[in-house]
Amino acid sequence: MPPRPTPHPVVDLFRRFGLAVSVFVFVAALTLGNYHSTVEEQRTATRTRFQLTAQQQVAHLQDRITQILGHGDALQRQIALQSGEDTSTFAHLATPLLQLHPEVQRVGLVRASNATVSVLASSGRAADEGASQLFGTRHAPDAASQALIEHSIAGAALKGHPSCTPPFSQSEGKTQAVLLLIPVQRQGQLSRAQRPVIFIEIGVESLIDRALQPTASQDASMHFEIELLDATDEPRRLFANPDFAIGEMSYADVINVTDRRWLLIATPASHSYSLKPGQDAGGRLFAGLAVGALAAFVLYVLQTRADAIRYQVREKTLALADANEALGQYVQALAETNRLLETEVEKHAKAEVLLRETTSLQRAILDCAEYAIVYTDSAGVIRVLNPAAERLFGHSAGDLIGNETPLVFHTAEDIARWTLAHKANGFAALAEEAGSSYLEPREITLRRRDGSTFPANIAISVVRDSQRQIRGYLGIIADITQRQAAERRIRHLAHYDNLTSLPNRTLLNQHLVEAINIARERHRSVAVLFTDLDRFKYVNDTLGHQAGDQLLLSVAQRLRACVRDGDMVARTGGDEFVVVLDDLQEGSMPEDVAERILASLARPFDLCSQQVTVTPSIGIAIYPSDGNDGQALIKNADAAMYLAKERGRNNFQFFDHGLSARYSERLELENRLRHALDEQQLELFYQPQVDTLSGELIGMEALIRWRQPDGSMIPPDKFIPIAEECGLIVPIGAWVLQEACRQVQAWLREGICRVPVGVNLSARQFDDAGLLDTIKSALADASLAPAYLDLELTESLVMRNPERTRSVLAECKKIGLQLSVDDFGTGYSSLANLKRFPIDRLKIDRSFIKDIVTEPDDAAIAQTIVAMAHTLRLEVIAEGVETEAQLALLRRWRCDAYQGYLCSRPISAKDMTALLRGLRASRMVSLAPM
């Protein structure tokens, strides 16, 4: 009997356990990955929940402080109405505050005088420790803290608004407290330093207990430890829990206490907000490992069973071989046959095992596939349906397999089309249309069980046997609803404005190309209306950008209502809109649409509970007369729009071919103006201002001039509007201030002039946030006293935003500047309005002076302005005086001074210097005409 072969131990172990271990490791890896992601999600949720809770606590503390300040302000107003500081009356008034806020230890009334703080009245739990002292012996802070507190009280009285003292220690340093200081605002109070101040003493620990603990105690799991710091100057601890320690979940936020900033840091207690994995993650980990172990065990059992079968077959075969060998040579042929049979049986067993493994793997692939997979036989009956297909179509596999065809997935339109064409249905029809064994993926509409349809991407493969006969069809299907939605969104973002949903510049250009091509074929016209909102910037500056966006939305809706359905309204940026009128027949009038737009936008808009009116400026260009392509039409319509703005806004203008050259000239002038400062082409001319009676020089006005390299001059009325429009007026205005201050200082050093120089401010300069810094810098660089600089503002500029104007002018007066209102009489304001501003003089506009000799109305107006200005103690300067008769009337009306060609034209700094030197040399002080 031959020895039985013994397999290698390693090979035997791999064959027995290899597949099972591999499956277990694979499932375990997937399970661990899922476990880690679940744990991370739980940790993130815990952090978020803690931060939200901490934010709520910070809000409670901020609200508590705000309530105390509100009650303190109410107490201040009540005390302000009292004539004195009676102690009993104060205690009665302070009782509601003490009852509502137990954390308030004391409320008192103090006055700072000669670096000494005296207590006028006090009430509260610590009020009896010293009636005349700010702190009793038991609660008294150290000397340094008392000094800071007294300094804060004096500062609050001077500033006139609530403040807070730095924290100080109480009860031998065990607790911290602060004083909220609220000055008493009384009418007619002469000295701010003598102003009484209400102090509210608050224990920080009591404040935190009242503001935070009631909320935090509602849920024990939400408990946390906090630390409160005063971060206004150097960080100083106000309060901290004994177990407080900063950790990875700590949260910090700022609390504003009047003029001080507190920093609250919160961290969860050790027993709450745990970051340890939860039971759900552990359950998932256990379930995954259990499934892996079960799968490995099943594979191991199957492998063991196969080994047992092989072992039994081998044993029986060997027994048969032994019997045949005993029979001798005459049965050798039979033994050989048995050996062949043994080989075939072994091959069959291996094939059976391989078939089972392949079937299991295919089933696993089908179950795990993301896409829907449907297999039908050659007759079209469904044989395989994976879980993804069940979820996609809403059918269960048991209802369809062996009973239905893919027609249940197709729409009635597709089925009718196949029926009318006498074609096969379902997958067979799709494969037949492809004409090959593999159908390229295509997009079709499929139907779910509930009747709803969806777009799908489907790929069909024809399954054939070894004789190339069709055995079935395999379809792989994907739902592309989200992909198509994303594509639509991308196309919308690429071609439409994100705010108004109007077409953007890209779609506008495409539409213009198509409209022009159609108009060229049909011999029609196309009109482009370039619309710009006038002074839209002021809406953004006064009401905010959110109101500006709402205004743009409303304008877009009104523009759409003004045009036909086939016309386009596009937004090209900012406050610019372009209207395209397609397919205009001869005789069509685009100005009708422009008038409708003007009328529609003339109606007020409701923004932020206010009614706002904006006006448009519209430029019109028409194909083919004003341009043969879209870019030319837009450019020419833009030029016409600027013409509409120049002609007063709120109108429309047609493109004129002369505008193109004018627009190009304007752009060229703007470009040259940008280099004028660097190339020192700008200079200042000066025009004297003379006393009407004595002829004495009392001042002069600086006027900017632009001298070209060839010596020619560009008038200010030509380049100043361009500078204001493109923003260059701000740096040019800063240069004018610097140069004027430098020149006046030069005259002062030479001793030939001691009068102020007036400098005009534009609206853009006045709106610049750095105006005051620019003025201070110009004065400092020239070492010039502020009294020698006179700022001239137009009347319309002063009245445009009275509140802001008053604030800026007050700061200018603090510096020591002189202030004048230029061109008075053209802004439709009254002297009664101007008296609210710190103005030194008025300059009557030249339009009222020009005809005062011949026109009684102009004379009456000018005389009235002089009289009323003198009533308000304002100096009056008449502009544009050119004749002796005009000067005689001004003298009769007692006008203070005048300027104009009668005295002198504006002259250069060099000529003005020569004039001043000549006056000094001849000891003349008068510039009056002889």
mmCIF file of N, CA and C in Angstrom, residues 530-538 575-577 598 614-620 637-654 659 662-663 666 721 725:
data_model
loop_
_atom_site.group_PDB
_atom_site.id
_atom_site.type_symbol
_atom_site.label_atom_id
_atom_site.label_comp_id
_atom_site.label_asym_id
_atom_site.label_seq_id
_atom_site.Cartn_x
_atom_site.Cartn_y
_atom_site.Cartn_z
ATOM 1 N N PHE A 530 -28.646 101.979 -21.981
ATOM 2 C CA PHE A 530 -27.714 101.858 -20.856
ATOM 3 C C PHE A 530 -28.240 102.730 -19.719
ATOM 4 N N THR A 531 -28.644 102.092 -18.615
ATOM 5 C CA THR A 531 -29.305 102.783 -17.504
ATOM 6 C C THR A 531 -28.411 102.752 -16.269
ATOM 7 N N ASP A 532 -28.177 103.901 -15.663
ATOM 8 C CA ASP A 532 -27.375 104.017 -14.439
ATOM 9 C C ASP A 532 -28.185 104.795 -13.410
ATOM 10 N N LEU A 533 -28.213 104.277 -12.168
ATOM 11 C CA LEU A 533 -28.973 104.941 -11.097
ATOM 12 C C LEU A 533 -28.178 106.122 -10.566
ATOM 13 N N ASP A 534 -28.826 107.275 -10.466
ATOM 14 C CA ASP A 534 -28.165 108.487 -9.991
ATOM 15 C C ASP A 534 -28.021 108.449 -8.479
ATOM 16 N N ARG A 535 -26.816 108.733 -7.999
ATOM 17 C CA ARG A 535 -26.509 108.848 -6.560
ATOM 18 C C ARG A 535 -26.894 107.589 -5.789
ATOM 19 N N PHE A 536 -26.696 106.448 -6.422
ATOM 20 C CA PHE A 536 -26.972 105.180 -5.711
ATOM 21 C C PHE A 536 -26.037 105.006 -4.516
ATOM 22 N N LYS A 537 -24.842 105.573 -4.613
ATOM 23 C CA LYS A 537 -23.872 105.442 -3.516
ATOM 24 C C LYS A 537 -24.417 106.010 -2.205
ATOM 25 N N TYR A 538 -25.235 107.065 -2.300
ATOM 26 C CA TYR A 538 -25.760 107.662 -1.064
ATOM 27 C C TYR A 538 -26.734 106.713 -0.369
ATOM 28 N N ASP A 575 -24.716 99.563 -10.108
ATOM 29 C CA ASP A 575 -26.064 100.100 -10.334
ATOM 30 C C ASP A 575 -26.321 100.324 -11.818
ATOM 31 N N GLU A 576 -25.656 99.531 -12.679
ATOM 32 C CA GLU A 576 -25.807 99.688 -14.119
ATOM 33 C C GLU A 576 -26.666 98.564 -14.680
ATOM 34 N N PHE A 577 -27.654 98.926 -15.496
ATOM 35 C CA PHE A 577 -28.534 97.971 -16.167
ATOM 36 C C PHE A 577 -28.529 98.275 -17.665
ATOM 37 N N LEU A 598 -38.342 105.955 -16.836
ATOM 38 C CA LEU A 598 -38.243 107.153 -15.986
ATOM 39 C C LEU A 598 -39.463 107.297 -15.099
ATOM 40 N N VAL A 614 -35.092 107.266 -6.325
ATOM 41 C CA VAL A 614 -33.880 107.324 -7.128
ATOM 42 C C VAL A 614 -34.270 107.628 -8.565
ATOM 43 N N THR A 615 -33.373 108.264 -9.271
ATOM 44 C CA THR A 615 -33.624 108.606 -10.668
ATOM 45 C C THR A 615 -32.582 107.940 -11.542
ATOM 46 N N PRO A 616 -32.955 107.592 -12.787
ATOM 47 C CA PRO A 616 -31.975 106.987 -13.687
ATOM 48 C C PRO A 616 -31.489 107.985 -14.730
ATOM 49 N N SER A 617 -30.282 107.730 -15.225
ATOM 50 C CA SER A 617 -29.776 108.406 -16.415
ATOM 51 C C SER A 617 -29.640 107.350 -17.495
ATOM 52 N N ILE A 618 -30.228 107.584 -18.664
ATOM 53 C CA ILE A 618 -30.338 106.560 -19.696
ATOM 54 C C ILE A 618 -29.678 107.054 -20.967
ATOM 55 N N GLY A 619 -28.808 106.199 -21.534
ATOM 56 C CA GLY A 619 -28.204 106.466 -22.827
ATOM 57 C C GLY A 619 -28.704 105.445 -23.834
ATOM 58 N N ILE A 620 -29.032 105.889 -25.050
ATOM 59 C CA ILE A 620 -29.638 105.016 -26.052
ATOM 60 C C ILE A 620 -28.735 104.970 -27.283
ATOM 61 N N ALA A 637 -23.891 103.582 -25.999
ATOM 62 C CA ALA A 637 -24.986 103.856 -25.061
ATOM 63 C C ALA A 637 -24.444 104.366 -23.729
ATOM 64 N N ASP A 638 -23.286 103.827 -23.304
ATOM 65 C CA ASP A 638 -22.647 104.301 -22.070
ATOM 66 C C ASP A 638 -22.252 105.777 -22.206
ATOM 67 N N ALA A 639 -21.692 106.138 -23.364
ATOM 68 C CA ALA A 639 -21.322 107.538 -23.582
ATOM 69 C C ALA A 639 -22.552 108.437 -23.562
ATOM 70 N N ALA A 640 -23.661 107.974 -24.163
ATOM 71 C CA ALA A 640 -24.894 108.761 -24.138
ATOM 72 C C ALA A 640 -25.433 108.886 -22.721
ATOM 73 N N MET A 641 -25.246 107.846 -21.913
ATOM 74 C CA MET A 641 -25.693 107.912 -20.511
ATOM 75 C C MET A 641 -24.930 109.011 -19.751
ATOM 76 N N TYR A 642 -23.611 109.132 -19.980
ATOM 77 C CA TYR A 642 -22.849 110.189 -19.320
ATOM 78 C C TYR A 642 -23.322 111.563 -19.777
ATOM 79 N N LEU A 643 -23.765 111.666 -21.045
ATOM 80 C CA LEU A 643 -24.322 112.924 -21.506
ATOM 81 C C LEU A 643 -25.606 113.249 -20.745
ATOM 82 N N ALA A 644 -26.429 112.213 -20.473
ATOM 83 C CA ALA A 644 -27.650 112.420 -19.692
ATOM 84 C C ALA A 644 -27.325 112.906 -18.284
ATOM 85 N N LYS A 645 -26.255 112.386 -17.685
ATOM 86 C CA LYS A 645 -25.860 112.838 -16.351
ATOM 87 C C LYS A 645 -25.397 114.290 -16.403
ATOM 88 N N GLU A 646 -24.652 114.648 -17.454
ATOM 89 C CA GLU A 646 -24.179 116.024 -17.560
ATOM 90 C C GLU A 646 -25.338 117.000 -17.737
ATOM 91 N N ARG A 647 -26.418 116.530 -18.305
ATOM 92 C CA ARG A 647 -27.570 117.400 -18.555
ATOM 93 C C ARG A 647 -28.604 117.330 -17.446
ATOM 94 N N GLY A 648 -28.149 117.000 -16.239
ATOM 95 C CA GLY A 648 -29.004 117.128 -15.070
ATOM 96 C C GLY A 648 -29.553 115.833 -14.525
ATOM 97 N N ARG A 649 -29.184 114.686 -15.106
ATOM 98 C CA ARG A 649 -29.662 113.397 -14.637
ATOM 99 C C ARG A 649 -31.186 113.282 -14.808
ATOM 100 N N ASN A 650 -31.707 112.091 -14.540
ATOM 101 C CA ASN A 650 -33.146 111.806 -14.628
ATOM 102 C C ASN A 650 -33.687 112.155 -16.023
ATOM 103 N N ASN A 651 -32.927 111.751 -17.079
ATOM 104 C CA ASN A 651 -33.376 111.949 -18.443
ATOM 105 C C ASN A 651 -32.705 110.920 -19.328
ATOM 106 N N PHE A 652 -33.067 110.880 -20.589
ATOM 107 C CA PHE A 652 -32.410 109.970 -21.524
ATOM 108 C C PHE A 652 -31.865 110.781 -22.691
ATOM 109 N N GLN A 653 -30.767 110.267 -23.269
ATOM 110 C CA GLN A 653 -30.132 110.926 -24.398
ATOM 111 C C GLN A 653 -29.746 109.870 -25.430
ATOM 112 N N PHE A 654 -29.926 110.225 -26.722
ATOM 113 C CA PHE A 654 -29.492 109.358 -27.803
ATOM 114 C C PHE A 654 -28.013 109.584 -28.084
ATOM 115 N N LEU A 659 -20.229 112.401 -29.522
ATOM 116 C CA LEU A 659 -19.982 111.970 -28.146
ATOM 117 C C LEU A 659 -18.767 111.068 -28.060
ATOM 118 N N ARG A 662 -15.842 113.134 -27.840
ATOM 119 C CA ARG A 662 -15.893 113.822 -26.551
ATOM 120 C C ARG A 662 -15.569 112.869 -25.414
ATOM 121 N N TYR A 663 -16.096 111.655 -25.500
ATOM 122 C CA TYR A 663 -15.832 110.658 -24.450
ATOM 123 C C TYR A 663 -14.356 110.273 -24.441
ATOM 124 N N ARG A 666 -12.465 113.037 -22.885
ATOM 125 C CA ARG A 666 -12.612 113.029 -21.428
ATOM 126 C C ARG A 666 -11.714 111.973 -20.785
ATOM 127 N N PRO A 721 -14.720 118.773 -12.358
ATOM 128 C CA PRO A 721 -15.785 117.747 -12.354
ATOM 129 C C PRO A 721 -15.254 116.349 -12.641
ATOM 130 N N GLU A 725 -15.455 113.088 -10.150
ATOM 131 C CA GLU A 725 -16.137 111.870 -10.586
ATOM 132 C C GLU A 725 -15.244 110.647 -10.452
#
